[in-house]
Amino acid sequence: DSEACNWARMRVHIVRNPLDVVVSLRTGSIMHIDSVVAGANYWRESVATLATLRKACRDRVLEFRYEDFMTDPAGHTARVLEFVGEPVEPGFMDAFVPQPRSYDHRTELTPRQIGIVRSICGAHAKRYGYDLSGGAAQPREGATPAAAAPDA
């Protein structure tokens, strides 16, 4: 690791399907970005920035997909706790019930808007296992950010 990594804060990056992110941003429940182009660029820039940080300071970045977290919230939360040096207590997630927020880009975005997201985010999304070619755009099984994420 470089000297700069001594000053870099730890980052936990949860990647989500860019089509879902764009719809979420347009909804504005946390941050509002109405423009499809701006939302897609936000996703792409976030992924590229974290890829650069991960490449330079691998031990400072923990990254996983939202969809993987939702299938194993206890396992991924344990990874986060271990990453930041906190103990993982047995049964710490027993009462946790995940409540995923679902966005259906097929009804929330027009085919043209989906095409815009695909053109802006497609290469990075594919590296994370997301198929933006149409349909539900589900992640491909077995793709993980550590193995498939962009390093450029």
XYZ file of N, CA and C in Angstrom:
456
model
N 0.825 -1.195 0.000
C 0.000 0.000 0.000
C 0.870 1.261 0.000
N 0.369 2.268 -0.615
C 1.119 3.511 -0.716
C 0.978 4.326 0.562
N 1.827 5.339 0.685
C 1.766 6.254 1.827
C 0.403 6.939 1.906
N -0.177 7.238 0.751
C -1.494 7.891 0.730
C -2.550 7.031 1.401
N -2.394 5.713 1.355
C -3.380 4.825 1.966
C -3.390 4.950 3.480
N -2.300 5.399 4.058
C -2.291 5.610 5.502
C -3.287 6.690 5.907
N -3.601 7.589 4.988
C -4.514 8.696 5.278
C -5.922 8.441 4.754
N -6.077 7.428 3.942
C -7.399 7.143 3.374
C -8.298 6.512 4.430
N -9.509 7.021 4.522
C -10.483 6.414 5.429
C -10.987 5.111 4.828
N -11.451 4.214 5.688
C -12.054 2.981 5.202
C -13.368 3.310 4.493
N -13.669 2.547 3.472
C -14.901 2.748 2.715
C -15.625 1.421 2.574
N -16.913 1.440 2.816
C -17.777 0.313 2.504
C -18.642 0.778 1.344
N -18.516 0.089 0.230
C -19.230 0.482 -0.984
C -20.219 -0.621 -1.336
N -21.496 -0.278 -1.289
C -22.533 -1.229 -1.672
C -23.010 -0.833 -3.061
N -22.783 -1.698 -4.020
C -23.120 -1.439 -5.412
C -24.521 -1.969 -5.681
N -25.302 -1.203 -6.423
C -26.647 -1.632 -6.785
C -26.830 -1.479 -8.293
N -27.739 -2.241 -8.834
C -28.050 -2.171 -10.254
C -28.256 -0.703 -10.642
N -27.536 -0.213 -11.656
C -27.647 1.207 -12.012
C -29.057 1.620 -12.418
N -29.834 0.720 -13.007
C -31.215 1.066 -13.347
C -32.027 1.347 -12.078
N -31.817 0.538 -11.030
C -32.500 0.766 -9.762
C -32.023 2.062 -9.111
N -30.733 2.343 -9.231
C -30.193 3.572 -8.643
C -30.793 4.799 -9.323
N -30.879 4.779 -10.624
C -31.444 5.921 -11.352
C -32.899 6.145 -10.942
N -33.680 5.070 -10.850
C -35.081 5.216 -10.430
C -35.139 5.738 -8.999
N -34.289 5.223 -8.124
C -34.255 5.677 -6.734
C -33.918 7.164 -6.649
N -32.926 7.588 -7.419
C -32.541 8.999 -7.407
C -33.668 9.887 -7.928
N -34.389 9.419 -8.911
C -35.506 10.193 -9.450
C -36.645 10.285 -8.442
N -36.782 9.262 -7.593
C -37.798 9.259 -6.544
C -37.436 10.257 -5.461
N -36.150 10.364 -5.184
C -35.660 11.376 -4.266
C -35.852 11.097 -2.799
N -35.952 9.830 -2.400
C -36.163 9.548 -0.987
C -34.945 9.892 -0.130
N -33.756 9.812 -0.678
C -32.541 10.199 0.049
C -31.865 11.377 -0.633
N -31.711 11.278 -1.931
C -31.091 12.345 -2.721
C -31.867 12.413 -4.035
N -32.194 13.602 -4.483
C -33.015 13.744 -5.686
C -32.169 14.187 -6.874
N -32.174 13.343 -7.908
C -31.578 13.683 -9.200
C -32.588 13.240 -10.248
N -33.270 14.182 -10.839
C -34.339 13.848 -11.781
C -33.805 13.408 -13.143
N -32.672 13.931 -13.545
C -32.114 13.631 -14.865
C -31.571 12.204 -14.920
N -32.025 11.444 -15.914
C -31.529 10.081 -16.107
C -30.034 10.104 -16.410
N -29.597 11.029 -17.236
C -28.175 11.139 -17.573
C -27.354 11.437 -16.317
N -27.808 12.388 -15.518
C -27.073 12.736 -14.294
C -27.056 11.567 -13.315
N -28.173 10.865 -13.173
C -28.222 9.712 -12.274
C -27.306 8.596 -12.723
N -27.288 8.314 -14.016
C -26.404 7.275 -14.555
C -24.932 7.685 -14.405
N -24.643 8.961 -14.659
C -23.274 9.443 -14.467
C -22.853 9.362 -13.003
N -23.764 9.664 -12.087
C -23.489 9.555 -10.650
C -23.085 8.123 -10.301
N -23.844 7.135 -10.799
C -23.530 5.724 -10.537
C -22.155 5.372 -11.113
N -21.942 5.733 -12.386
C -20.682 5.383 -13.050
C -19.488 6.034 -12.349
N -19.609 7.297 -11.990
C -18.504 7.992 -11.319
C -18.226 7.403 -9.941
N -19.269 7.026 -9.217
C -19.077 6.400 -7.907
C -18.318 5.087 -8.035
N -18.724 4.266 -8.992
C -18.072 2.980 -9.210
C -16.617 3.182 -9.640
N -16.380 4.109 -10.542
C -15.016 4.363 -11.019
C -14.129 4.912 -9.907
N -14.662 5.819 -9.098
C -13.885 6.394 -7.996
C -13.491 5.323 -6.988
N -14.442 4.480 -6.607
C -14.133 3.421 -5.647
C -13.194 2.381 -6.238
N -13.279 2.139 -7.535
C -12.352 1.205 -8.175
C -10.925 1.732 -8.091
N -10.754 3.033 -8.298
C -9.428 3.641 -8.195
C -8.900 3.551 -6.772
N -9.748 3.859 -5.798
C -9.337 3.762 -4.401
C -9.016 2.319 -4.024
N -9.852 1.384 -4.468
C -9.619 -0.034 -4.173
C -8.298 -0.511 -4.768
N -8.012 -0.062 -5.970
C -6.766 -0.472 -6.624
C -5.550 0.050 -5.858
N -5.625 1.276 -5.368
C -4.505 1.887 -4.650
C -4.415 1.418 -3.202
N -5.550 1.202 -2.578
C -5.609 0.918 -1.132
C -6.566 -0.240 -0.872
N -6.224 -1.395 -1.381
C -7.114 -2.558 -1.331
C -7.660 -2.849 0.063
N -6.840 -2.692 1.087
C -7.280 -3.037 2.439
C -8.184 -1.965 3.068
N -8.426 -0.885 2.352
C -9.277 0.193 2.873
C -10.677 0.190 2.278
N -10.951 -0.719 1.345
C -12.246 -0.733 0.664
C -12.876 -2.120 0.769
N -14.094 -2.150 1.262
C -14.907 -3.362 1.256
C -16.078 -3.084 0.338
N -16.318 -3.967 -0.576
C -17.334 -3.718 -1.595
C -18.150 -4.982 -1.826
N -19.453 -4.796 -1.916
C -20.333 -5.905 -2.285
C -21.617 -5.339 -2.885
N -22.375 -6.226 -3.515
C -23.597 -5.789 -4.181
C -24.776 -5.788 -3.222
N -25.661 -4.837 -3.401
C -26.891 -4.724 -2.611
C -27.691 -6.021 -2.671
N -27.814 -6.585 -3.864
C -28.599 -7.800 -4.040
C -28.014 -8.957 -3.235
N -26.683 -9.026 -3.154
C -26.041 -10.064 -2.351
C -26.276 -9.811 -0.863
N -26.227 -8.550 -0.455
C -26.517 -8.209 0.929
C -27.929 -8.652 1.305
N -28.894 -8.411 0.436
C -30.276 -8.750 0.748
C -30.486 -10.255 0.846
N -29.672 -11.057 0.184
C -29.809 -12.513 0.300
C -29.102 -13.050 1.544
N -28.135 -12.306 2.090
C -27.414 -12.731 3.290
C -27.026 -11.511 4.127
N -28.021 -10.831 4.713
C -27.702 -9.616 5.465
C -26.792 -9.869 6.660
N -26.979 -10.963 7.363
C -26.133 -11.247 8.534
C -24.690 -11.480 8.114
N -24.483 -12.239 7.057
C -23.126 -12.514 6.586
C -22.405 -11.261 6.130
N -23.111 -10.426 5.393
C -22.477 -9.206 4.900
C -22.274 -8.171 6.006
N -23.206 -8.103 6.951
C -23.016 -7.199 8.076
C -21.834 -7.654 8.922
N -21.682 -8.961 9.090
C -20.522 -9.491 9.811
C -19.228 -9.102 9.089
N -19.226 -9.148 7.763
C -18.051 -8.722 6.996
C -17.722 -7.259 7.260
N -18.759 -6.411 7.309
C -18.545 -4.988 7.574
C -17.963 -4.806 8.975
N -18.540 -5.467 9.966
C -18.041 -5.342 11.332
C -16.585 -5.801 11.435
N -16.258 -6.922 10.829
C -14.877 -7.405 10.828
C -13.957 -6.407 10.133
N -14.426 -5.839 9.035
C -13.638 -4.887 8.261
C -13.255 -3.659 9.090
N -14.201 -3.192 9.925
C -13.926 -2.005 10.739
C -13.376 -2.360 12.121
N -13.123 -3.653 12.346
C -12.496 -4.070 13.592
C -13.429 -4.212 14.773
N -14.700 -4.401 14.514
C -15.672 -4.581 15.594
C -15.995 -6.063 15.754
N -16.289 -6.478 16.980
C -16.611 -7.893 17.203
C -17.969 -8.253 16.607
N -18.089 -9.504 16.226
C -19.350 -10.030 15.722
C -19.903 -10.950 16.806
N -20.973 -10.507 17.425
C -21.588 -11.281 18.506
C -22.550 -12.313 17.927
N -22.568 -13.527 18.484
C -23.530 -14.538 18.010
C -24.963 -14.010 18.124
N -25.735 -14.233 17.087
C -27.135 -13.825 17.089
C -27.385 -12.338 16.946
N -26.349 -11.576 16.561
C -26.485 -10.116 16.511
C -27.545 -9.649 15.520
N -27.897 -10.486 14.579
C -28.881 -10.083 13.562
C -30.189 -10.866 13.682
N -30.387 -11.556 14.781
C -31.569 -12.418 14.905
C -32.886 -11.672 14.691
N -32.989 -10.459 15.154
C -34.249 -9.711 15.053
C -34.354 -8.894 13.766
N -33.303 -8.900 12.955
C -33.295 -8.086 11.745
C -34.125 -8.742 10.650
N -35.032 -7.973 10.065
C -35.820 -8.437 8.932
C -35.573 -7.457 7.795
N -34.882 -7.905 6.742
C -34.605 -6.968 5.640
C -35.896 -6.523 4.966
N -35.925 -5.257 4.623
C -37.073 -4.691 3.922
C -36.566 -4.005 2.654
N -36.326 -4.810 1.632
C -35.769 -4.225 0.409
C -36.731 -3.256 -0.238
N -36.165 -2.239 -0.804
C -36.948 -1.264 -1.560
C -36.790 -1.644 -3.025
N -37.872 -1.962 -3.642
C -37.828 -2.435 -5.011
C -38.233 -1.319 -5.974
N -37.473 -1.191 -7.026
C -37.775 -0.226 -8.075
C -37.886 -0.992 -9.381
N -38.988 -0.841 -10.066
C -39.180 -1.531 -11.335
C -38.895 -0.558 -12.469
N -37.670 -0.624 -12.950
C -37.267 0.294 -14.017
C -38.102 0.102 -15.276
N -38.698 -1.085 -15.448
C -39.508 -1.332 -16.649
C -40.774 -0.494 -16.661
N -41.244 -0.104 -15.470
C -42.438 0.752 -15.413
C -42.082 2.199 -15.086
N -40.924 2.417 -14.487
C -40.518 3.762 -14.069
C -39.689 4.503 -15.117
N -39.067 3.758 -16.014
C -38.234 4.369 -17.059
C -38.748 3.948 -18.426
N -38.622 4.827 -19.381
C -38.990 4.499 -20.752
C -37.874 3.662 -21.374
N -38.168 2.947 -22.461
C -37.094 2.202 -23.146
C -35.922 3.110 -23.542
N -36.217 4.339 -23.943
C -35.148 5.286 -24.296
C -34.279 5.589 -23.077
N -34.894 5.818 -21.915
C -34.140 6.105 -20.697
C -33.306 4.902 -20.266
N -33.875 3.700 -20.401
C -33.110 2.488 -20.092
C -31.900 2.407 -21.009
N -32.081 2.746 -22.267
C -30.968 2.757 -23.214
C -29.887 3.756 -22.824
N -30.289 4.901 -22.304
C -29.324 5.910 -21.849
C -28.498 5.349 -20.693
N -29.167 4.736 -19.719
C -28.444 4.146 -18.579
C -27.514 3.047 -19.074
N -27.998 2.227 -19.993
C -27.183 1.145 -20.544
C -25.933 1.707 -21.227
N -26.089 2.790 -21.985
C -24.933 3.339 -22.707
C -23.919 3.976 -21.760
N -24.381 4.571 -20.678
C -23.472 5.227 -19.732
C -22.842 4.225 -18.761
N -23.626 3.265 -18.297
C -23.186 2.376 -17.210
C -22.863 0.956 -17.654
N -23.173 0.616 -18.888
C -23.098 -0.772 -19.331
C -21.806 -1.506 -19.044
N -20.665 -0.909 -19.386
C -19.389 -1.608 -19.204
C -19.102 -1.875 -17.730
N -19.305 -0.872 -16.895
C -19.071 -1.071 -15.463
C -20.107 -2.029 -14.875
N -21.357 -1.899 -15.281
C -22.415 -2.762 -14.752
C -22.127 -4.224 -15.072
N -21.660 -4.479 -16.264
C -21.346 -5.856 -16.671
C -20.244 -6.433 -15.798
N -19.264 -5.620 -15.440
C -18.173 -6.094 -14.583
C -18.665 -6.498 -13.195
N -19.774 -5.904 -12.780
C -20.370 -6.249 -11.490
C -21.409 -7.360 -11.618
N -21.612 -7.845 -12.830
C -22.552 -8.937 -13.045
C -23.958 -8.512 -13.389
N -24.163 -7.244 -13.699
C -25.488 -6.773 -14.068
C -25.666 -6.834 -15.577
N -26.786 -7.395 -16.004
C -27.124 -7.459 -17.413
C -28.171 -6.381 -17.682
N -27.780 -5.347 -18.381
C -28.686 -4.235 -18.659
C -29.341 -4.357 -20.035
N -29.297 -5.547 -20.613
C -29.808 -5.703 -21.970
C -31.330 -5.650 -22.045
N -32.000 -5.744 -20.932
C -33.457 -5.683 -20.921
C -34.002 -6.592 -19.847
N -35.308 -6.669 -19.754
C -35.932 -7.510 -18.735
C -35.662 -6.969 -17.352
N -35.488 -7.879 -16.404
C -35.361 -7.487 -15.000
C -33.968 -7.020 -14.630
N -33.008 -7.175 -15.525
C -31.625 -6.734 -15.269
C -31.095 -7.288 -13.953
N -31.256 -8.595 -13.770
C -30.769 -9.253 -12.559
C -29.269 -9.483 -12.656
N -28.576 -9.465 -11.512
C -27.144 -9.741 -11.545
C -26.888 -11.185 -11.915
N -25.805 -11.429 -12.623
C -25.418 -12.793 -12.950
C -24.892 -13.463 -11.706
N -25.273 -14.701 -11.502
C -24.810 -15.442 -10.339
C -23.305 -15.635 -10.417
N -22.646 -15.442 -9.301
C -21.213 -15.674 -9.220
C -20.357 -14.454 -9.463
N -20.921 -13.377 -9.955
C -20.121 -12.171 -10.173
C -19.974 -11.433 -8.849
N -18.763 -11.076 -8.517
C -18.528 -10.345 -7.290
C -17.671 -9.139 -7.594
N -17.849 -8.070 -6.848
C -17.056 -6.881 -7.097
C -15.555 -7.127 -7.000
N -15.121 -7.916 -6.047
C -13.686 -8.146 -5.889
C -13.087 -8.808 -7.119
N -13.849 -9.701 -7.741
C -13.344 -10.420 -8.901
C -13.657 -9.720 -10.211
N -14.704 -8.911 -10.234
C -15.195 -8.413 -11.507
C -15.243 -6.921 -11.636
N -14.945 -6.187 -10.619
C -15.107 -4.734 -10.655
C -14.046 -4.061 -11.522
N -14.384 -2.903 -12.056
C -13.428 -2.183 -12.897
C -12.251 -1.667 -12.083
N -11.076 -1.754 -12.660
C -9.883 -1.220 -12.013
C -9.312 -0.039 -12.767
N -10.059 0.471 -13.713
C -9.567 1.606 -14.493
C -10.527 2.757 -14.425
